[in-house]
Amino acid sequence: MKILVTGGAGYIGSHTCVELLNSGYDVIIVDNFSNSHPKVLNRIETITGKPFKFYHSDILNEKEMRFIFLNEQVDAVIHFAGLKAVGESVENPISYYHNNLMSTIVLLKLMKDFNVTNFVFSSSATVYGDQQTVPLKEKLPLQATNPYGRSKLMIEEMLGDVHISNPEMSIALLRYFNPIGAHESGLIGENPNGTPNNLVPYITQVAVGKLDYLKIFGADYSTLDGTGIRDYIHVVDLALGHIKALERNSQQNGIEAYNLGTGNGSSVLEMLNTFIQVIGRDIPYKIKDRRSGDIAVSYADPSKANQLLNWKASRDVLSMCEDSWRWQSMNPNGYEQSKNIEVSK
Ligand code: NAD
Ligand code: UFG
């Protein structure tokens, strides 16, 4: 089965390609490297020992994408490609709506033309907005609190309409909670551009000395230790969820949303302390004001994915932190000038 993976050079996409190749799928990656590095492709090949196809294209370029669909017998599409920084989306909403919506529209047009019906979409727990109750269930009313989240919500709604127009379609909306960790080899991992926005890459960059100290955004939430709680999920567990979604899509038509989370919440201080344990030394931090737009607590009810996809996250927070740290310490500058690793095609 041939899977077109858009954004396959990115953080979650690269880990999913490894699991797809290891499971015997044929993989075609399309990426424009707007937020990734070409070296990741060699690393995927090194980890898996399996060949795959790569097209350096922008999904917005319908002509180039049509060529790919003409050239390859695509059986299913996993659509990771998109812009994902919440703050940037507030500053530049048009580029978020343009890239995230139009890339999906181009893919859906081509899927219709080439009669491809299996679609797995990277959605986000951000579509729940700020809810009063946790754990978060798929049936909750959705709300967006920023343009990034609204782009995901709009795409989920668009996909609902597409399914009504063609009930033969099988669509999985995967709502990721907080992906962290890296492949256990330390060869691929999260490689943020500039200063990281997210907690874990920030902590690991403080730990390698690239940043001075962690700023904890608020210690006055009504949580056990006052800091924000999130459902951190190992990126390899997340990757495996995509394979389960593809399998279910192959067996059953329909459109379903699934929470991909562990169902457990960890606070910022708990995460920091786990890293201190893994690294074996202190990590400096300062308590700061709350970050605007942040919510206190978010964690998943993953039971729908457990039941319908037969998927369950199995890696705990300690192994997530160990793997994040292995990746960061083996690659202090991300894919640029990685230490002790020479990978050739
Ligand atoms: P990422 O930025 O590492 O990967 C996205 C990839 O898409 C990059 O390689 C980028 O170069 C590529 N890309 C972007 N626009 C493109 C275009 N027009 N044409 C071709 N390639 C393009 O991000 P990620 O963390 O791997 O996230 C993957 C998906 O999951 C995104 O849609 C994101 O919104 C969603 N998501 C991520 C998180 C998270 O915390 N990482 C949480 C929830 C949802
Ligand atoms: N935090 C800090 N200091 C930092 C960064 C984060 O204290 O430097 C705190 C936040 O306040 C929050 C927690 O760490 O309590 C997690 O923050 P992240 O930025 O890592 O993650 P978010 O939950 O804010 O957002 C992430 C993605 C969003 C996505 C959402 C749900 O960035 O795109 O998860 O999937 F929508």
Short mmCIF file of C-alpha atoms and ligand atoms in Angstrom, two decimals:
data_model
loop_
_atom_site.label_atom_id
_atom_site.label_comp_id
_atom_site.label_asym_id
_atom_site.label_seq_id
_atom_site.Cartn_x
_atom_site.Cartn_y
_atom_site.Cartn_z
CA MET A 1 0.00 0.00 0.00
CA LYS A 2 1.44 3.36 -1.09
CA ILE A 3 1.09 6.22 1.37
CA LEU A 4 1.62 9.85 0.40
CA VAL A 5 2.98 11.61 3.48
CA THR A 6 2.85 15.39 3.27
CA GLY A 7 5.22 17.10 5.69
CA GLY A 8 7.03 13.78 6.10
CA ALA A 9 10.35 15.54 6.78
CA GLY A 10 8.89 17.26 9.86
CA TYR A 11 8.92 16.17 13.48
CA ILE A 12 5.85 13.91 13.64
CA GLY A 13 5.96 13.06 9.92
CA SER A 14 9.52 11.70 10.04
CA HIS A 15 8.70 9.41 12.98
CA THR A 16 5.56 8.22 11.22
CA CYS A 17 7.52 7.46 8.03
CA VAL A 18 9.90 5.28 10.07
CA GLU A 19 6.98 3.29 11.51
CA LEU A 20 5.26 3.05 8.10
CA LEU A 21 8.43 1.72 6.46
CA ASN A 22 9.03 -0.70 9.34
CA SER A 23 5.46 -1.96 8.89
CA GLY A 24 6.02 -2.64 5.18
CA TYR A 25 4.21 0.32 3.63
CA ASP A 26 5.55 2.12 0.54
CA VAL A 27 6.17 5.74 1.45
CA ILE A 28 6.18 8.86 -0.71
CA ILE A 29 7.20 12.00 1.16
CA VAL A 30 6.37 15.50 -0.08
CA ASP A 31 7.92 18.41 1.80
CA ASN A 32 9.12 21.92 0.97
CA PHE A 33 11.54 22.02 3.97
CA SER A 34 9.91 25.24 5.19
CA ASN A 35 10.26 23.86 8.72
CA SER A 36 12.55 20.85 8.31
CA HIS A 37 15.99 19.80 7.11
CA PRO A 38 16.90 17.55 4.15
CA LYS A 39 19.22 15.50 6.40
CA VAL A 40 16.19 13.91 8.03
CA LEU A 41 15.67 11.84 4.86
CA ASN A 42 19.05 10.12 5.22
CA ARG A 43 18.30 9.48 8.86
CA ILE A 44 14.96 7.82 8.06
CA GLU A 45 16.77 5.58 5.58
CA THR A 46 19.51 4.78 8.10
CA ILE A 47 17.01 3.82 10.81
CA THR A 48 14.81 1.68 8.59
CA GLY A 49 17.24 0.44 5.93
CA LYS A 50 14.33 0.83 3.53
CA PRO A 51 14.02 3.00 0.44
CA PHE A 52 11.23 5.54 -0.08
CA LYS A 53 10.36 8.26 -2.57
CA PHE A 54 10.81 11.96 -1.93
CA TYR A 55 9.45 14.98 -3.79
CA HIS A 56 10.73 18.44 -2.88
CA SER A 57 7.48 20.25 -3.59
CA ASP A 58 5.06 22.68 -2.06
CA ILE A 59 1.61 21.17 -1.55
CA LEU A 60 0.15 24.52 -2.63
CA ASN A 61 1.60 23.88 -6.10
CA GLU A 62 -1.28 21.95 -7.60
CA LYS A 63 0.55 21.30 -10.87
CA GLU A 64 3.48 19.62 -9.13
CA MET A 65 1.13 17.70 -6.84
CA ARG A 66 -0.89 16.50 -9.84
CA PHE A 67 2.34 15.21 -11.37
CA ILE A 68 2.98 13.20 -8.17
CA PHE A 69 -0.52 11.70 -8.24
CA LEU A 70 -0.05 10.86 -11.93
CA ASN A 71 3.33 9.30 -11.30
CA GLU A 72 2.48 7.29 -8.19
CA GLN A 73 -0.43 5.01 -7.46
CA VAL A 74 -1.34 6.68 -4.18
CA ASP A 75 -3.60 4.54 -1.94
CA ALA A 76 -3.86 6.87 1.05
CA VAL A 77 -2.75 10.32 2.20
CA ILE A 78 -1.45 11.32 5.63
CA HIS A 79 -1.48 15.10 5.77
CA PHE A 80 1.02 16.54 8.26
CA ALA A 81 2.17 19.55 6.23
CA GLY A 82 1.14 22.78 7.85
CA LEU A 83 2.23 25.75 9.91
CA LYS A 84 1.91 25.17 13.65
CA ALA A 85 3.16 28.06 15.80
CA VAL A 86 0.27 29.61 17.74
CA GLY A 87 1.94 33.02 18.35
CA GLU A 88 3.04 33.36 14.74
CA SER A 89 -0.52 32.56 13.62
CA VAL A 90 -1.82 35.52 15.65
CA GLU A 91 0.73 37.81 13.98
CA ASN A 92 0.24 36.45 10.48
CA PRO A 93 -3.16 34.76 10.23
CA ILE A 94 -3.34 34.96 6.45
CA SER A 95 -0.28 32.78 5.93
CA TYR A 96 -1.77 30.21 8.35
CA TYR A 97 -5.15 30.13 6.63
CA HIS A 98 -3.46 30.11 3.22
CA ASN A 99 -1.01 27.29 3.89
CA ASN A 100 -3.13 25.08 6.13
CA LEU A 101 -6.45 25.38 4.29
CA MET A 102 -5.17 25.54 0.72
CA SER A 103 -2.80 22.60 1.11
CA THR A 104 -5.75 20.51 2.30
CA ILE A 105 -7.96 21.73 -0.54
CA VAL A 106 -5.33 20.88 -3.16
CA LEU A 107 -4.97 17.38 -1.72
CA LEU A 108 -8.73 16.81 -1.56
CA LYS A 109 -9.16 17.93 -5.18
CA LEU A 110 -6.47 15.54 -6.35
CA MET A 111 -7.78 12.71 -4.20
CA LYS A 112 -11.17 13.19 -5.85
CA ASP A 113 -9.64 13.26 -9.35
CA PHE A 114 -7.57 10.13 -8.70
CA ASN A 115 -10.21 8.32 -6.65
CA VAL A 116 -8.14 8.13 -3.47
CA THR A 117 -10.45 7.84 -0.47
CA ASN A 118 -8.25 7.17 2.57
CA PHE A 119 -7.24 10.39 4.40
CA VAL A 120 -5.56 10.85 7.77
CA PHE A 121 -5.42 14.44 9.01
CA SER A 122 -3.18 16.01 11.68
CA SER A 123 -5.58 17.88 13.87
CA SER A 124 -4.87 19.09 17.38
CA ALA A 125 -6.24 19.15 20.91
CA THR A 126 -6.28 22.90 20.38
CA VAL A 127 -9.72 22.45 18.72
CA TYR A 128 -11.16 21.93 22.22
CA GLY A 129 -10.19 25.47 23.23
CA ASP A 130 -10.61 26.19 26.94
CA GLN A 131 -13.04 23.61 28.37
CA GLN A 132 -14.44 23.46 31.89
CA THR A 133 -13.99 19.73 32.30
CA VAL A 134 -11.24 17.19 31.72
CA PRO A 135 -10.55 14.62 30.39
CA LEU A 136 -11.38 15.94 26.94
CA LYS A 137 -13.72 13.77 24.88
CA GLU A 138 -14.18 13.91 21.12
CA LYS A 139 -17.88 14.82 21.42
CA LEU A 140 -17.29 18.13 23.21
CA PRO A 141 -18.31 21.29 21.38
CA LEU A 142 -15.24 22.66 19.62
CA GLN A 143 -13.82 26.16 19.80
CA ALA A 144 -10.74 27.92 18.51
CA THR A 145 -8.81 30.53 20.43
CA ASN A 146 -6.28 31.55 17.76
CA PRO A 147 -5.88 31.44 13.95
CA TYR A 148 -3.80 28.23 14.06
CA GLY A 149 -6.52 26.44 16.01
CA ARG A 150 -9.21 27.94 13.81
CA SER A 151 -7.43 26.63 10.70
CA LYS A 152 -7.56 23.10 12.19
CA LEU A 153 -11.21 23.52 13.13
CA MET A 154 -12.11 24.83 9.67
CA ILE A 155 -10.35 21.88 8.05
CA GLU A 156 -12.18 19.40 10.31
CA GLU A 157 -15.48 21.02 9.22
CA MET A 158 -14.44 21.05 5.58
CA LEU A 159 -13.64 17.35 5.78
CA GLY A 160 -17.09 16.73 7.23
CA ASP A 161 -18.64 18.34 4.14
CA VAL A 162 -16.35 16.37 1.85
CA HIS A 163 -17.46 13.17 3.51
CA ILE A 164 -21.14 14.08 3.07
CA SER A 165 -20.49 14.67 -0.65
CA ASN A 166 -18.66 11.35 -0.97
CA PRO A 167 -19.58 8.75 1.67
CA GLU A 168 -16.96 6.42 0.17
CA MET A 169 -14.30 8.54 1.84
CA SER A 170 -12.57 7.26 5.01
CA ILE A 171 -11.30 10.18 7.05
CA ALA A 172 -9.51 10.12 10.41
CA LEU A 173 -9.14 13.40 12.30
CA LEU A 174 -6.29 12.77 14.73
CA ARG A 175 -6.32 15.25 17.59
CA TYR A 176 -2.81 15.17 19.01
CA PHE A 177 -2.17 16.24 22.57
CA ASN A 178 1.45 17.27 23.36
CA PRO A 179 3.92 15.25 21.29
CA ILE A 180 7.44 15.03 22.75
CA GLY A 181 10.28 12.50 22.73
CA ALA A 182 12.21 11.21 19.78
CA HIS A 183 13.13 7.95 18.04
CA GLU A 184 15.18 5.83 20.43
CA SER A 185 18.15 5.88 18.03
CA GLY A 186 18.61 9.62 18.70
CA LEU A 187 18.83 10.12 14.93
CA ILE A 188 15.56 11.99 14.41
CA GLY A 189 13.71 14.37 16.72
CA GLU A 190 12.14 17.78 17.09
CA ASN A 191 14.21 20.50 15.44
CA PRO A 192 12.57 23.86 16.15
CA ASN A 193 13.55 26.94 14.18
CA GLY A 194 15.00 29.63 16.46
CA THR A 195 13.94 29.79 20.11
CA PRO A 196 11.48 27.00 20.89
CA ASN A 197 7.92 27.88 21.92
CA ASN A 198 7.19 24.50 23.45
CA LEU A 199 8.21 23.31 26.89
CA VAL A 200 10.32 20.25 26.15
CA PRO A 201 12.63 21.63 23.44
CA TYR A 202 13.05 24.72 25.65
CA ILE A 203 14.11 22.58 28.64
CA THR A 204 16.54 20.50 26.58
CA GLN A 205 18.08 23.61 25.02
CA VAL A 206 18.62 25.07 28.50
CA ALA A 207 20.21 21.76 29.48
CA VAL A 208 22.70 21.84 26.57
CA GLY A 209 23.55 25.45 27.38
CA LYS A 210 21.92 27.10 24.35
CA LEU A 211 19.46 28.97 26.57
CA ASP A 212 20.07 30.40 30.06
CA TYR A 213 17.06 29.23 32.03
CA LEU A 214 13.52 27.93 31.66
CA LYS A 215 10.73 30.44 32.12
CA ILE A 216 7.82 28.72 33.80
CA PHE A 217 4.72 30.50 32.55
CA GLY A 218 2.62 30.76 35.70
CA ALA A 219 2.75 28.93 39.05
CA ASP A 220 -0.63 30.21 40.21
CA TYR A 221 -2.99 27.92 38.31
CA SER A 222 -5.38 25.87 40.38
CA THR A 223 -3.36 22.69 39.87
CA LEU A 224 -1.49 20.62 42.43
CA ASP A 225 1.77 22.61 42.14
CA GLY A 226 0.33 25.71 40.44
CA THR A 227 1.87 25.03 37.00
CA GLY A 228 0.04 24.05 33.80
CA ILE A 229 -0.88 20.43 33.13
CA ARG A 230 -0.66 18.75 29.73
CA ASP A 231 -0.99 15.28 28.26
CA TYR A 232 2.50 14.60 26.88
CA ILE A 233 2.64 11.77 24.38
CA HIS A 234 5.69 10.01 22.93
CA VAL A 235 6.03 10.84 19.24
CA VAL A 236 6.57 7.15 18.40
CA ASP A 237 3.25 6.22 20.08
CA LEU A 238 1.67 9.02 18.08
CA ALA A 239 3.27 7.72 14.87
CA LEU A 240 1.85 4.24 15.55
CA GLY A 241 -1.61 5.80 15.93
CA HIS A 242 -1.43 6.88 12.28
CA ILE A 243 -0.89 3.31 11.16
CA LYS A 244 -3.92 2.18 13.16
CA ALA A 245 -5.96 5.00 11.62
CA LEU A 246 -4.87 3.99 8.10
CA GLU A 247 -5.84 0.39 8.83
CA ARG A 248 -9.27 1.33 10.11
CA ASN A 249 -9.81 3.67 7.15
CA SER A 250 -9.03 0.77 4.82
CA GLN A 251 -11.72 -1.34 6.48
CA GLN A 252 -14.45 1.22 7.05
CA ASN A 253 -15.81 4.35 5.37
CA GLY A 254 -16.75 7.35 7.48
CA ILE A 255 -15.27 10.31 9.28
CA GLU A 256 -14.13 10.00 12.88
CA ALA A 257 -12.16 12.20 15.28
CA TYR A 258 -9.78 10.50 17.70
CA ASN A 259 -7.86 11.87 20.66
CA LEU A 260 -4.25 10.71 20.56
CA GLY A 261 -3.05 11.23 24.10
CA THR A 262 -2.11 9.08 27.07
CA GLY A 263 -4.99 10.17 29.30
CA ASN A 264 -2.50 11.35 31.97
CA GLY A 265 -1.55 14.90 32.78
CA SER A 266 1.87 16.16 33.93
CA SER A 267 2.66 19.62 35.29
CA VAL A 268 5.51 21.83 34.09
CA LEU A 269 7.37 21.24 37.37
CA GLU A 270 6.89 17.48 37.09
CA MET A 271 8.35 17.57 33.57
CA LEU A 272 11.27 19.70 34.73
CA ASN A 273 11.98 17.32 37.60
CA THR A 274 11.87 14.30 35.30
CA PHE A 275 14.45 15.96 33.04
CA ILE A 276 16.64 16.77 36.07
CA GLN A 277 16.48 13.07 36.99
CA VAL A 278 17.33 11.97 33.42
CA ILE A 279 20.16 14.45 32.90
CA GLY A 280 21.55 14.11 36.42
CA ARG A 281 22.01 17.82 37.14
CA ASP A 282 19.99 20.92 37.88
CA ILE A 283 18.21 22.89 35.18
CA PRO A 284 17.84 26.59 36.04
CA TYR A 285 14.36 28.11 35.92
CA LYS A 286 12.41 31.21 36.93
CA ILE A 287 8.71 31.57 37.57
CA LYS A 288 7.17 34.14 35.22
CA ASP A 289 3.68 35.45 34.48
CA ARG A 290 1.18 33.25 32.74
CA ARG A 291 1.58 33.09 28.94
CA SER A 292 -1.35 34.73 27.22
CA GLY A 293 -3.77 32.22 25.71
CA ASP A 294 -2.58 29.28 27.87
CA ILE A 295 -5.08 27.04 29.61
CA ALA A 296 -4.53 25.47 33.04
CA VAL A 297 -5.20 21.81 32.33
CA SER A 298 -5.53 19.68 29.20
CA TYR A 299 -5.54 15.93 28.95
CA ALA A 300 -7.27 13.40 26.75
CA ASP A 301 -9.85 10.75 27.18
CA PRO A 302 -8.20 8.37 24.68
CA SER A 303 -10.80 5.58 25.07
CA LYS A 304 -12.30 6.05 21.59
CA ALA A 305 -8.90 5.51 19.95
CA ASN A 306 -8.27 2.58 22.35
CA GLN A 307 -11.52 0.92 21.28
CA LEU A 308 -11.98 1.79 17.60
CA LEU A 309 -8.35 1.97 16.50
CA ASN A 310 -7.05 -0.64 18.91
CA TRP A 311 -4.37 1.88 19.81
CA LYS A 312 -2.94 2.79 23.19
CA ALA A 313 0.07 4.91 24.10
CA SER A 314 2.59 2.69 25.87
CA ARG A 315 5.60 4.93 26.60
CA ASP A 316 5.75 6.81 29.91
CA VAL A 317 6.95 10.32 30.68
CA LEU A 318 10.38 9.06 31.83
CA SER A 319 11.07 7.38 28.48
CA MET A 320 9.74 10.45 26.64
CA CYS A 321 12.25 12.64 28.52
CA GLU A 322 15.11 10.14 28.07
CA ASP A 323 14.50 10.01 24.32
CA SER A 324 14.13 13.81 24.00
CA TRP A 325 17.39 14.21 25.86
CA ARG A 326 19.23 11.59 23.75
CA TRP A 327 18.16 13.40 20.57
CA GLN A 328 19.13 16.85 21.94
CA SER A 329 22.49 15.76 23.33
CA MET A 330 23.44 13.83 20.18
CA ASN A 331 22.30 16.75 18.00
CA PRO A 332 22.81 19.98 19.99
CA ASN A 333 22.30 22.01 16.82
CA GLY A 334 19.52 19.89 15.40
CA TYR A 335 20.29 18.52 11.96
CA GLU A 336 23.02 21.14 11.43
CA GLN A 337 26.50 19.83 12.34
CA SER A 338 25.25 16.88 14.35
CA LYS A 339 27.84 15.47 16.76
CA ASN A 340 29.41 12.05 16.08
CA ILE A 341 26.88 11.14 13.47
CA GLU A 342 27.75 10.92 9.82
CA VAL A 343 24.97 9.50 7.81
CA SER A 344 25.29 9.04 4.09
CA LYS A 345 22.81 7.76 1.56
P1 NAD B 1 6.73 20.26 11.56
O1 NAD B 1 6.76 21.71 11.27
O2 NAD B 1 7.91 19.62 12.16
O3 NAD B 1 6.34 19.44 10.23
C1 NAD B 1 5.54 19.98 9.22
C2 NAD B 1 6.24 19.74 7.90
O4 NAD B 1 5.43 20.24 6.84
C3 NAD B 1 7.60 20.45 7.79
O5 NAD B 1 8.57 19.52 7.36
C4 NAD B 1 7.37 21.53 6.75
O6 NAD B 1 8.54 21.80 5.99
C5 NAD B 1 6.26 20.92 5.90
N1 NAD B 1 5.39 21.87 5.21
C6 NAD B 1 4.68 22.90 5.74
N2 NAD B 1 3.97 23.51 4.78
C7 NAD B 1 4.22 22.84 3.62
C8 NAD B 1 3.78 22.98 2.28
N3 NAD B 1 2.93 23.95 1.92
N4 NAD B 1 4.24 22.12 1.34
C9 NAD B 1 5.09 21.13 1.68
N5 NAD B 1 5.55 20.96 2.93
C10 NAD B 1 5.12 21.79 3.88
O7 NAD B 1 5.43 20.00 12.48
P2 NAD B 1 5.01 18.73 13.32
O8 NAD B 1 5.21 19.04 14.75
O9 NAD B 1 5.61 17.51 12.73
O10 NAD B 1 3.43 18.76 13.07
C11 NAD B 1 2.85 18.04 12.00
C12 NAD B 1 1.37 18.35 11.97
O11 NAD B 1 0.80 18.05 13.24
C13 NAD B 1 1.04 19.82 11.70
O12 NAD B 1 -0.08 19.89 10.86
C14 NAD B 1 0.71 20.36 13.08
O13 NAD B 1 -0.18 21.45 13.02
C15 NAD B 1 0.08 19.16 13.75
N6 NAD B 1 0.19 19.18 15.23
C16 NAD B 1 1.42 19.31 15.80
C17 NAD B 1 1.51 19.37 17.20
C18 NAD B 1 2.85 19.55 17.87
O14 NAD B 1 2.86 19.93 19.05
N7 NAD B 1 3.98 19.26 17.22
C19 NAD B 1 0.36 19.28 17.99
C20 NAD B 1 -0.88 19.13 17.35
C21 NAD B 1 -0.95 19.08 15.96
N1 UFG B 2 5.58 26.31 29.22
C1 UFG B 2 6.43 26.97 30.09
N2 UFG B 2 7.57 27.50 29.57
C2 UFG B 2 7.90 27.41 28.25
C3 UFG B 2 7.01 26.74 27.38
C4 UFG B 2 5.85 26.20 27.91
O1 UFG B 2 6.18 27.08 31.28
O2 UFG B 2 8.95 27.93 27.84
C5 UFG B 2 4.35 25.69 29.78
C6 UFG B 2 3.06 26.21 29.20
O3 UFG B 2 2.62 27.35 29.92
C7 UFG B 2 2.15 25.00 29.32
C8 UFG B 2 3.09 23.80 29.14
O4 UFG B 2 4.39 24.30 29.44
O5 UFG B 2 1.60 24.94 30.63
C9 UFG B 2 3.08 23.23 27.73
O6 UFG B 2 3.32 24.27 26.80
P1 UFG B 2 3.69 23.97 25.27
O7 UFG B 2 3.96 25.29 24.63
O8 UFG B 2 4.74 22.93 25.18
O9 UFG B 2 2.35 23.29 24.70
P2 UFG B 2 0.87 23.85 24.60
O10 UFG B 2 0.00 22.89 25.34
O11 UFG B 2 0.80 25.27 24.96
O12 UFG B 2 0.58 23.76 23.03
C10 UFG B 2 0.90 22.61 22.24
C11 UFG B 2 1.17 23.06 20.82
C12 UFG B 2 -0.07 23.61 20.19
C13 UFG B 2 -1.16 22.58 20.28
C14 UFG B 2 -1.37 22.15 21.71
C15 UFG B 2 -2.38 21.04 21.80
O13 UFG B 2 2.18 24.05 20.80
O14 UFG B 2 0.16 23.90 18.84
O15 UFG B 2 -0.15 21.70 22.28
O16 UFG B 2 -2.00 19.99 20.97
F1 UFG B 2 -2.29 23.13 19.81
#
